[in-house]
CSV table of C-alpha atoms in Angstrom, one decimal:
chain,number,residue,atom,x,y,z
A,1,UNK,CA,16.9,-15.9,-18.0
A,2,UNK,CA,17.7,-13.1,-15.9
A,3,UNK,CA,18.9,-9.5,-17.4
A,4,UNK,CA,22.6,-8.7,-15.7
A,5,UNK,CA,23.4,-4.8,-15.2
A,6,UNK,CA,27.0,-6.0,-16.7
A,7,UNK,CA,25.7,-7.7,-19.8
A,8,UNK,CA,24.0,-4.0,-20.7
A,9,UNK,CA,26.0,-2.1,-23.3
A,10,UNK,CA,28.1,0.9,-22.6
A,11,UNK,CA,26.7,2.4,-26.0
A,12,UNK,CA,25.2,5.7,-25.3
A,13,UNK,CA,22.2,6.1,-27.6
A,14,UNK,CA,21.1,9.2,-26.0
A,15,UNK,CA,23.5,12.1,-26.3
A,16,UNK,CA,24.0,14.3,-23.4
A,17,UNK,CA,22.8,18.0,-23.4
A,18,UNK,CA,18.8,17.5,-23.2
A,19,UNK,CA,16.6,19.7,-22.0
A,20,UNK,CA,15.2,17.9,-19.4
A,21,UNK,CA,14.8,18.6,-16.0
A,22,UNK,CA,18.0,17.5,-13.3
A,23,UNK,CA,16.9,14.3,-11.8
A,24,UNK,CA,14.5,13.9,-14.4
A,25,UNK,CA,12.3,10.1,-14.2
A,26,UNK,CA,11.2,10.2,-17.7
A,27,UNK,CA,14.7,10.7,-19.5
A,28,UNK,CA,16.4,7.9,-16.7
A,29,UNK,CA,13.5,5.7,-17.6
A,30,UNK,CA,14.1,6.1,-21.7
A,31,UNK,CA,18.0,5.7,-21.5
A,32,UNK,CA,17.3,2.0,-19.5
A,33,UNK,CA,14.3,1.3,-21.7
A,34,UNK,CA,16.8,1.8,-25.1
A,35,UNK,CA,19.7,0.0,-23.6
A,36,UNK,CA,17.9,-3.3,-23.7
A,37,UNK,CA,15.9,-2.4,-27.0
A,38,UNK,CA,19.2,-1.1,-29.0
A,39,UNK,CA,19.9,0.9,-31.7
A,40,UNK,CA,17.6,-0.6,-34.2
A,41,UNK,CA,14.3,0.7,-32.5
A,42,UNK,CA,11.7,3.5,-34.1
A,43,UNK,CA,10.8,5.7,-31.0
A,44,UNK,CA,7.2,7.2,-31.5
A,45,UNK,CA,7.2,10.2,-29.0
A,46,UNK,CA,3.2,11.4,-28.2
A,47,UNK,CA,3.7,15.6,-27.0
A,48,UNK,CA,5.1,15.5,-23.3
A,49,UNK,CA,8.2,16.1,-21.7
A,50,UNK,CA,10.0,14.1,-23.6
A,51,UNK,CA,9.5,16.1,-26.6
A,52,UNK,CA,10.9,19.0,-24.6
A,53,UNK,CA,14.0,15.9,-23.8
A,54,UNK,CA,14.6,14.5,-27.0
A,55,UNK,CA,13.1,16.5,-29.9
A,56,UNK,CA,13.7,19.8,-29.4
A,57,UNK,CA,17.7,19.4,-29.3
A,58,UNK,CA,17.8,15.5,-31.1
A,59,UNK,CA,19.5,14.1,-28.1
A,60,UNK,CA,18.5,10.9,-29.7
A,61,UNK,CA,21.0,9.2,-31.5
A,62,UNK,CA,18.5,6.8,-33.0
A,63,UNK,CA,15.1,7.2,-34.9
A,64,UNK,CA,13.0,9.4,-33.4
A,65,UNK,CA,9.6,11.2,-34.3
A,66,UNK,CA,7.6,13.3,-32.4
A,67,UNK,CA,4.2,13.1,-32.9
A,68,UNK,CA,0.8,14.8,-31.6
A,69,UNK,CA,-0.9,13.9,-28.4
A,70,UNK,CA,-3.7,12.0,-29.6
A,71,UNK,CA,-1.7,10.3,-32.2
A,72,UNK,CA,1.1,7.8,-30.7
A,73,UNK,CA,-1.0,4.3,-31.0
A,74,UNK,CA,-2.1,5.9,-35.1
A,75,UNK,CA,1.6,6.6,-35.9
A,76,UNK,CA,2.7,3.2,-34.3
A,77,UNK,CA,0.0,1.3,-36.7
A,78,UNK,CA,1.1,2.9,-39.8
A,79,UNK,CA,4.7,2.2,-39.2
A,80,UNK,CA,4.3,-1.4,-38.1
A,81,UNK,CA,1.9,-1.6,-41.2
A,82,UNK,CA,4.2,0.1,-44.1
A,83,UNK,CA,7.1,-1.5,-42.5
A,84,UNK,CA,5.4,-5.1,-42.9
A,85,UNK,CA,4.5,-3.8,-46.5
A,86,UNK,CA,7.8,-2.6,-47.4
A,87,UNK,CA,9.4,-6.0,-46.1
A,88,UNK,CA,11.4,-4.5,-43.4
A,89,UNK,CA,9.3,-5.1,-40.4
A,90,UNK,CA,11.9,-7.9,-39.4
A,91,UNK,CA,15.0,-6.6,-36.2
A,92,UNK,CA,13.1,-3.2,-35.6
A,93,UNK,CA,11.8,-2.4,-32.3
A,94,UNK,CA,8.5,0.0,-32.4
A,95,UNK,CA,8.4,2.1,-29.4
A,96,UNK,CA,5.4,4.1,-28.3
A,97,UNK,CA,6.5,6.4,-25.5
A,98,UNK,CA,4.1,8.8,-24.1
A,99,UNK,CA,2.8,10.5,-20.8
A,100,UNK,CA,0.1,9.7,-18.9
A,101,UNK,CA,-1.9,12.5,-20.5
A,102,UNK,CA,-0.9,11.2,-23.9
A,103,UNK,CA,-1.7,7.7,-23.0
A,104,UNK,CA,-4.5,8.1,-20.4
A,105,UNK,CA,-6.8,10.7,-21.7
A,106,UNK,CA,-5.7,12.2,-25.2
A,107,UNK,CA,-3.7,9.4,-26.6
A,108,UNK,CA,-6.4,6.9,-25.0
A,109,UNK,CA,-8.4,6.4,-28.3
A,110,UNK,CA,-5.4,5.3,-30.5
A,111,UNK,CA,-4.0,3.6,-28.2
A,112,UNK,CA,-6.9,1.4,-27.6
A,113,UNK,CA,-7.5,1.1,-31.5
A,114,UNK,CA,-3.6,0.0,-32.1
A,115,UNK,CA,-4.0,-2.4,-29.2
A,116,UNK,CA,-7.2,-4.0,-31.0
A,117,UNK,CA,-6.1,-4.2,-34.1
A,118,UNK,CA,-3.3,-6.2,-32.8
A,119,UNK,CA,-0.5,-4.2,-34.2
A,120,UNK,CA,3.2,-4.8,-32.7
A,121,UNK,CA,4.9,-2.1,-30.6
A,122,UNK,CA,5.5,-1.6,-27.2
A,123,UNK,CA,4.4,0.9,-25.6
A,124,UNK,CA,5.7,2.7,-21.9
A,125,UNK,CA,3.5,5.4,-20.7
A,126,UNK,CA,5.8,7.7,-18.3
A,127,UNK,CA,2.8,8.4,-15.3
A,128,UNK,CA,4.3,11.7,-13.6
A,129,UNK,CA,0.7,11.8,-12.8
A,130,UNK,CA,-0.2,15.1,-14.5
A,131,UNK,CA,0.5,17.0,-17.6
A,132,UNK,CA,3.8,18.4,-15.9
A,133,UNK,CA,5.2,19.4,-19.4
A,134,UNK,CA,2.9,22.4,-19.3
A,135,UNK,CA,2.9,23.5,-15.8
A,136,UNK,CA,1.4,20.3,-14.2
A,137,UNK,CA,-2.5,20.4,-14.9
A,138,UNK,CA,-4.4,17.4,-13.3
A,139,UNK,CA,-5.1,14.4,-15.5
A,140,UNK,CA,-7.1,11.1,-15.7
A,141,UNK,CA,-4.3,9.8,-13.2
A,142,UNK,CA,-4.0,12.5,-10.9
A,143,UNK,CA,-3.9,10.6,-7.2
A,144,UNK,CA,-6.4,11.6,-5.0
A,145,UNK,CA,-5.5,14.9,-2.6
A,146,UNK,CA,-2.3,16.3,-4.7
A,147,UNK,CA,-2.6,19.3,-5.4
A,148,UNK,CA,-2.5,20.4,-9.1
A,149,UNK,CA,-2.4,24.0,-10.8
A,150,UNK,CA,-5.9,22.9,-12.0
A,151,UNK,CA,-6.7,21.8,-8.7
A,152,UNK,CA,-5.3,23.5,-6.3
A,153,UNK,CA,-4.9,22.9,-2.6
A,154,UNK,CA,-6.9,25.7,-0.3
A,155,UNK,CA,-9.1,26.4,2.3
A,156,UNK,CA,-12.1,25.1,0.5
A,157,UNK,CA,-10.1,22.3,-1.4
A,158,UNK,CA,-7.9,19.3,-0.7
A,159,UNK,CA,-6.6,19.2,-4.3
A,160,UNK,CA,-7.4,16.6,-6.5
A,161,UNK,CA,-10.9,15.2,-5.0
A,162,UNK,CA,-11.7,12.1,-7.4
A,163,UNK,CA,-11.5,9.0,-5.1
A,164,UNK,CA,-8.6,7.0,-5.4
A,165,UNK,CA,-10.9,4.2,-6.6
A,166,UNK,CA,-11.7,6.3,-10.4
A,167,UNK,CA,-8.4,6.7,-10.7
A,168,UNK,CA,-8.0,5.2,-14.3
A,169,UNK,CA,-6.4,2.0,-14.0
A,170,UNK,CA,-4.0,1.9,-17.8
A,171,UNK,CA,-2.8,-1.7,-17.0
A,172,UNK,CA,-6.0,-3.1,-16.3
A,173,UNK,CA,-7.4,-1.1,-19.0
A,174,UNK,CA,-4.9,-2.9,-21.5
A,175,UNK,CA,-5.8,-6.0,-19.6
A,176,UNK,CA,-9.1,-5.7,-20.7
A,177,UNK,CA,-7.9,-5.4,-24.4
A,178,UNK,CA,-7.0,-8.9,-24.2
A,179,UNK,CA,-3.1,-7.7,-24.4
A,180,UNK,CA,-0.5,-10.5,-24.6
A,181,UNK,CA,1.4,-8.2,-22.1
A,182,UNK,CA,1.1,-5.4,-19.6
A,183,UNK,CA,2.9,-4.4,-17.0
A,184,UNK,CA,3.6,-1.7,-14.0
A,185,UNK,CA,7.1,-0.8,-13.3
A,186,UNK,CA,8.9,1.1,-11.0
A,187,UNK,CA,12.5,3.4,-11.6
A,188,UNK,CA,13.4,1.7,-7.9
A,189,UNK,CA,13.8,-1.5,-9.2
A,190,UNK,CA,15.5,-1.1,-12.7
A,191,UNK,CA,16.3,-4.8,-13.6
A,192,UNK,CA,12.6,-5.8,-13.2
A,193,UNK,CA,11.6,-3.1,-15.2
A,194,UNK,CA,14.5,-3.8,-18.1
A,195,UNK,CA,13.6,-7.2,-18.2
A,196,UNK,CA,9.8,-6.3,-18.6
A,197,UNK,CA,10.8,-4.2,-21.6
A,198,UNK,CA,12.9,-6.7,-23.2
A,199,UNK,CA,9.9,-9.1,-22.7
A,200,UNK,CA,7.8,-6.9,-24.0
A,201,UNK,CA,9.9,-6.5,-27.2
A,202,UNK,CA,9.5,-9.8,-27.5
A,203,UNK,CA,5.7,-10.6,-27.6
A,204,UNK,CA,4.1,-10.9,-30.9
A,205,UNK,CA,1.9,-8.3,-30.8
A,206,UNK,CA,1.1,-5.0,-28.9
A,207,UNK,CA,2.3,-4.5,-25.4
A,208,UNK,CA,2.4,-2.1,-22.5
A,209,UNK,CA,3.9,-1.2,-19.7
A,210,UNK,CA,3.4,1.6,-17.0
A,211,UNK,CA,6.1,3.5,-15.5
A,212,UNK,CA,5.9,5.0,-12.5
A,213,UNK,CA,8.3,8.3,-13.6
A,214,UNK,CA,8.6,10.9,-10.3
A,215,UNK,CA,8.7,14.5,-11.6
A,216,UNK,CA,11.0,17.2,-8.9
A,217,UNK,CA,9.9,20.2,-10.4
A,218,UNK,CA,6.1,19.1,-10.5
A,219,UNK,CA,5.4,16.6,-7.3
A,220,UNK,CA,7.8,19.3,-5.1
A,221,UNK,CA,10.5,16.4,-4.5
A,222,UNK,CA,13.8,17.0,-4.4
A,223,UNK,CA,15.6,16.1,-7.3
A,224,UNK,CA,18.2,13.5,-5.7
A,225,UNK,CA,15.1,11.7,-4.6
A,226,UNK,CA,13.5,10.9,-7.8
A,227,UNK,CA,14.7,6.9,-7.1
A,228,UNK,CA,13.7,6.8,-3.4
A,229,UNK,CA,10.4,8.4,-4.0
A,230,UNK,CA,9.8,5.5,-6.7
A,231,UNK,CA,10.9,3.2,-3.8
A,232,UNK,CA,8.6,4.6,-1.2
A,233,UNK,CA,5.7,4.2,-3.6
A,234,UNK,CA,6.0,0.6,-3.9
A,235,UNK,CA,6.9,-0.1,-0.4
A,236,UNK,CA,3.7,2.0,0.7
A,237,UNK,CA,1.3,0.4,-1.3
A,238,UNK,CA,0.7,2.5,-3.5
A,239,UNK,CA,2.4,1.8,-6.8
A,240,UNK,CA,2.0,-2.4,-7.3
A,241,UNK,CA,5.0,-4.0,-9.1
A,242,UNK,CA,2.8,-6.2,-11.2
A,243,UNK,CA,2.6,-8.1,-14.9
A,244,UNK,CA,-0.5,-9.3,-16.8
A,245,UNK,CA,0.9,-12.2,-19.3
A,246,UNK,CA,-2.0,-13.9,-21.3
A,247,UNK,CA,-5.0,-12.3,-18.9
A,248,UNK,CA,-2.5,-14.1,-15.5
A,249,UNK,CA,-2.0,-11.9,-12.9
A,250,UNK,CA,1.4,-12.0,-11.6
A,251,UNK,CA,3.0,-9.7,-8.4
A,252,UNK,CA,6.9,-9.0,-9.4
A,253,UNK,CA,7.4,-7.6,-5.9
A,254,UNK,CA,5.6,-8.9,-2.6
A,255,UNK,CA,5.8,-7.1,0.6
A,256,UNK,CA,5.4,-8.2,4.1
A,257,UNK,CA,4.1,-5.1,5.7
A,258,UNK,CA,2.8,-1.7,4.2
A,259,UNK,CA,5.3,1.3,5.1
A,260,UNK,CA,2.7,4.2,5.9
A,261,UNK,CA,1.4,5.7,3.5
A,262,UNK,CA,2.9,9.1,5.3
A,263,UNK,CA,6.6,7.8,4.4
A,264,UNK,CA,5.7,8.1,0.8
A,265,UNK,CA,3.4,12.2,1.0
A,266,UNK,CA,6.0,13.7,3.0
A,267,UNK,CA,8.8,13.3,0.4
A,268,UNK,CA,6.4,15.6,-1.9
A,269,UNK,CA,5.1,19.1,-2.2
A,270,UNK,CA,1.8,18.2,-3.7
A,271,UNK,CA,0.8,16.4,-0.6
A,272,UNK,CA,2.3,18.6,2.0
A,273,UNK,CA,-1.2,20.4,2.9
A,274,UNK,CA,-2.5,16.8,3.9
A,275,UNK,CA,-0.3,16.6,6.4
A,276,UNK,CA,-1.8,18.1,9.0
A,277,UNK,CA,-5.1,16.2,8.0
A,278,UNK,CA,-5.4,12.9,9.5
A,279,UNK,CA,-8.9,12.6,8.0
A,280,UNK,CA,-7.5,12.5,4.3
A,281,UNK,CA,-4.3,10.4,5.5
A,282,UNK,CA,-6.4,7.8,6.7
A,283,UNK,CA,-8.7,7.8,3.5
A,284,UNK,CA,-5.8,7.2,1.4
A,285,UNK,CA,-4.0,4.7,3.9
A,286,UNK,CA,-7.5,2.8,3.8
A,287,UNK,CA,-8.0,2.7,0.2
A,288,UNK,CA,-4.0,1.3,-0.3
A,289,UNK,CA,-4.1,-1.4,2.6
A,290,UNK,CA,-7.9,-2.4,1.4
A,291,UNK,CA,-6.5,-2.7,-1.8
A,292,UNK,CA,-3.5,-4.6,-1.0
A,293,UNK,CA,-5.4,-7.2,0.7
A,294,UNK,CA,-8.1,-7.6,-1.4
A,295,UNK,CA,-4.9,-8.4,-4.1
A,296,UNK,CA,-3.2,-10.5,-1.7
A,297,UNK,CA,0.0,-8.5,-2.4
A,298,UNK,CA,0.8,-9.3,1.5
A,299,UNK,CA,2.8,-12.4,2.7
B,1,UNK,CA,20.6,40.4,-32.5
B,2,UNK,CA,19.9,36.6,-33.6
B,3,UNK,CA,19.8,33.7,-31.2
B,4,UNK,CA,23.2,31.8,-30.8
B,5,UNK,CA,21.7,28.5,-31.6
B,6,UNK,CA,19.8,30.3,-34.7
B,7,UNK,CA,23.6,29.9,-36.0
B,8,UNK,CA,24.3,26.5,-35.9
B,9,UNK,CA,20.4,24.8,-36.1
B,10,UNK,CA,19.2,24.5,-39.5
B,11,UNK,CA,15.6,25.6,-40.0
B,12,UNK,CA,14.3,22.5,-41.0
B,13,UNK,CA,11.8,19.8,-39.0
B,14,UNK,CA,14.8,17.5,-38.3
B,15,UNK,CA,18.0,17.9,-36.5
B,16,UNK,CA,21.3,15.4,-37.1
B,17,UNK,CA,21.1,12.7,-33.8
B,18,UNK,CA,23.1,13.7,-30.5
B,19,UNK,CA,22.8,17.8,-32.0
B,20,UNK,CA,22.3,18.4,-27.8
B,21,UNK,CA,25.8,18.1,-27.3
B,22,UNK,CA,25.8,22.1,-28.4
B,23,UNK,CA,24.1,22.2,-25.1
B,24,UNK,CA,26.3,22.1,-22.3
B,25,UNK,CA,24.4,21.9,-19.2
B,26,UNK,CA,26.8,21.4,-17.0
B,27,UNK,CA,26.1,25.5,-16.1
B,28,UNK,CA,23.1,24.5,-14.8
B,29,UNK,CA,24.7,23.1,-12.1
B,30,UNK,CA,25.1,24.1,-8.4
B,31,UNK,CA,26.5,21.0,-6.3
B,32,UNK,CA,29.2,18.5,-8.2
B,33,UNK,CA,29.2,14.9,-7.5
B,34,UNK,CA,32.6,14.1,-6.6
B,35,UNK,CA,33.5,10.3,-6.7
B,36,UNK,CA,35.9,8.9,-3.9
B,37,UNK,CA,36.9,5.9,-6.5
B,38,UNK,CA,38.5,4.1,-3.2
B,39,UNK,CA,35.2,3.3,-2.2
B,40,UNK,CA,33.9,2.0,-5.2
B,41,UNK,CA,33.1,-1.1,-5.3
B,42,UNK,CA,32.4,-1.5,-9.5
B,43,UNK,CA,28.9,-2.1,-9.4
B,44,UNK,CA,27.6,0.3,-12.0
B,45,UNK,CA,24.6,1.8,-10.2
B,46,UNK,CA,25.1,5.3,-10.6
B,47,UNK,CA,26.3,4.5,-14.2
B,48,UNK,CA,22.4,2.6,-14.6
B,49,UNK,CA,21.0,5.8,-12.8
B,50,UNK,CA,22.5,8.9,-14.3
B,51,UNK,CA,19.7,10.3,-16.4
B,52,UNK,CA,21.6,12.2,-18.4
B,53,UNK,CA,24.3,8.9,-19.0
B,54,UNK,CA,27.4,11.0,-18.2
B,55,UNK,CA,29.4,8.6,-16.2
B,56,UNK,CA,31.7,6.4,-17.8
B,57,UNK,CA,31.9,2.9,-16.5
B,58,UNK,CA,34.3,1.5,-18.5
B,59,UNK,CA,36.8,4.2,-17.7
B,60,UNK,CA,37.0,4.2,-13.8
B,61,UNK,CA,33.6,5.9,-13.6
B,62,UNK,CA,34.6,9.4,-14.6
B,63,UNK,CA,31.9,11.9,-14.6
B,64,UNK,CA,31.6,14.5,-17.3
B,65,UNK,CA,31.5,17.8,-15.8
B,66,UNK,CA,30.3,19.6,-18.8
B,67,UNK,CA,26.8,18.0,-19.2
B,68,UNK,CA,26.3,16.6,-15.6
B,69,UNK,CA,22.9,18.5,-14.4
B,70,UNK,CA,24.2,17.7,-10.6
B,71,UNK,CA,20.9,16.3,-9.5
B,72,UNK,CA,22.9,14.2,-7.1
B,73,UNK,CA,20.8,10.7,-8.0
B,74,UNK,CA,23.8,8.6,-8.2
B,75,UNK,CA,25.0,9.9,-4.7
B,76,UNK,CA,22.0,9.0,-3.3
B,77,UNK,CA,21.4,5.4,-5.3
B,78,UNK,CA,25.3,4.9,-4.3
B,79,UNK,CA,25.2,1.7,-2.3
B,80,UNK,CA,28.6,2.4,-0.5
B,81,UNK,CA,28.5,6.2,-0.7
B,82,UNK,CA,31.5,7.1,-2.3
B,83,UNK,CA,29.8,9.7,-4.6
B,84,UNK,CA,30.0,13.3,-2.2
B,85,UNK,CA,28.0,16.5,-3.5
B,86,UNK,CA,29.9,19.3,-3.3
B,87,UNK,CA,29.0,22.8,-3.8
B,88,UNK,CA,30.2,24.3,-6.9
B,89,UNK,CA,32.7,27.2,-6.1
């Protein structure tokens, strides 16, 4: 059963006029995410951009809450519980939808604890790869060599110096929870990622998936290119279309040959000092092809 | 003197649903996507794409000019290029 761009509805849940940025990934990710969810979903918003999108003018036209950072997986529990109590748990949707900061590092510790006790939500963490809500600070998912206000590019510094290996991993991380379902999706390919949200409505239990959510004012791409820079990710290697269903591993997008990785850091201004060191290029080229391989993502 | 929106918001933790479309940001814009609907070929991309879900599918893909940010996505994602940005006069 495949998920048809004509079958979606024409129903605008999310009114025009938000605050977000033009060209914005995180607000074209949430409008596709709640026309396959519908109307009758709870949206649990940990602090991020899309507080600044959909709280602080109520573009959204269904239930909405903000919550604090560290409290999206908390507030997800206690609704799935007191609706279960109440005897209205059956038709609503729960979703969790939070940043990378608010999933990877400050919401990490709810999360995890509504993922173990086996609540039912889903959950999509936007990944703009920093906290770009308050001027773009590095976080637990910064890539390696972009530079951040945190960690800025310089003489003395390439940026973000972690190794692309520490990078934390969400999905596998929710893999590791023993999570009926996780997955990575991209904005470049927005029937795969529809389809994993409606599947992921449909487990019975928690779920996850990662959105890869470009950011024009905070990676330094031009705002027309927020879809092709999602498309240049996963054609370079570096963002892997990918579900986890029961602990099995499955690739949603295979690729025959890596684009270079150059295709993908030229597009941005957070990369543009590695340019012009072929050093660095080739560190990050080596890590994505090793990785690749070592997947079998290839062939 | 008080805020315009300090008018029409209510001081109170939760706003009425859709209460952005006070905000017209179509100003914010500097190039207009102009649709040629000749070209189009009905497939509904730039309709999937538009973040701000300003363009009407169901009535020949008219854009609405007073809340379209002009990020120029759906010219890009257009698979037969009939969208053209223009620059706002």
């Amino acid at each position: 059963m495949s998920l048809k761009i004509r079958d979606l509805p024409n129903e605008e849940l999310v009114a025009p006029g938000n605050s977000g940025c033009p060209g914005c990934g995180a607000t074209m990710g949430a409008r596709m995410a709640m026309k396959v969810l519908g109307s009758r979903t709870i949206m649990v918003n940990g602090t991020g951009c899309m507080t600044v999108n959909y709280g602080v003018l109520a573009a959204a036209r269904f239930p909405y809450l903000h919550m604090l950072f560290e409290t999206t997986g908390a507030v997800l529990s206690g609704l799935d519980a007191g609706l279960r109590s109440l005897g209205k748990r059956e038709g609503v949707t729960l979703l969790g939808w939070a940043g990378d900061g608010g999933t990877a590092d400050i919401g990490f510790q709810s999360l995890s604890g509504a993922v173990e006790r086996g609540h039912k939500f889903v959950y999509i963490c936007y990944d703009n790869e920093s906290y770009m809500n308050t001027g773009g600070q590095r976080s637990g998912v910064t890539p390696y060599g972009a530079s951040t206000t945190t960690c800025p590019a310089g003489k003395r510094s390439i940026g973000e110096s972690r190794p692309m290996q520490r990078r934390k991993d969400m999905v596998e991380i929710m893999a590791a929870h023993g999570i009926p379902y996780a997955a990575t999706a991209s904005l470049a390919f927005p029937m795969d990622y529809m389809a994993k949200v409606k599947r992921a409505a449909e487990v019975d239990g928690p779920s996850y998936v990662h959105l890869l959510s470009p950011c024009p004012p905070g990676w330094g791409s031009n705002d027309e290119l927020t879809v092709e820079v999602s498309r240049l990710a996963v054609e370079t290697g570096m963002w892997i279309l990918y579900e986890v269903v029961d602990g099995e591993r499955k690739f949603n997008k295979r690729l025959k040959t890596l684009r270079p990785i150059t295709d993908y850091l030229k597009t941005q201004k957070r990369f543009r000092h590695l340019l012009d060191q072929p050093e660095e290029i080739e560190k990050i080229q080596s890590f994505v092809t090793k990785r690749a391989e070592r997947l079998g993502l290839l062939g | 003197m008080p805020h315009p929106w300090l008018k029409e918001r209510p001081l109170t933790p939760c706003l009425r649903g859709g209460f952005s479309t006070v905000n017209q940001t179509g100003s914010w814009r500097v190039i207009r996507p102009v649709l040629d609907i000749s070209k189009c070929r009905d497939c509904s991309m730039c309709w999937l794409y538009c973040p701000e879900g300003v363009i009407d599918r169901e009535n020949n893909y008219s854009i609405d000019y007073d809340y379209c940010k002009g990020c120029g996505v759906c010219a890009v994602e257009c698979p037969v290029d009939a969208i053209e940005m223009v620059k706002e006069e």
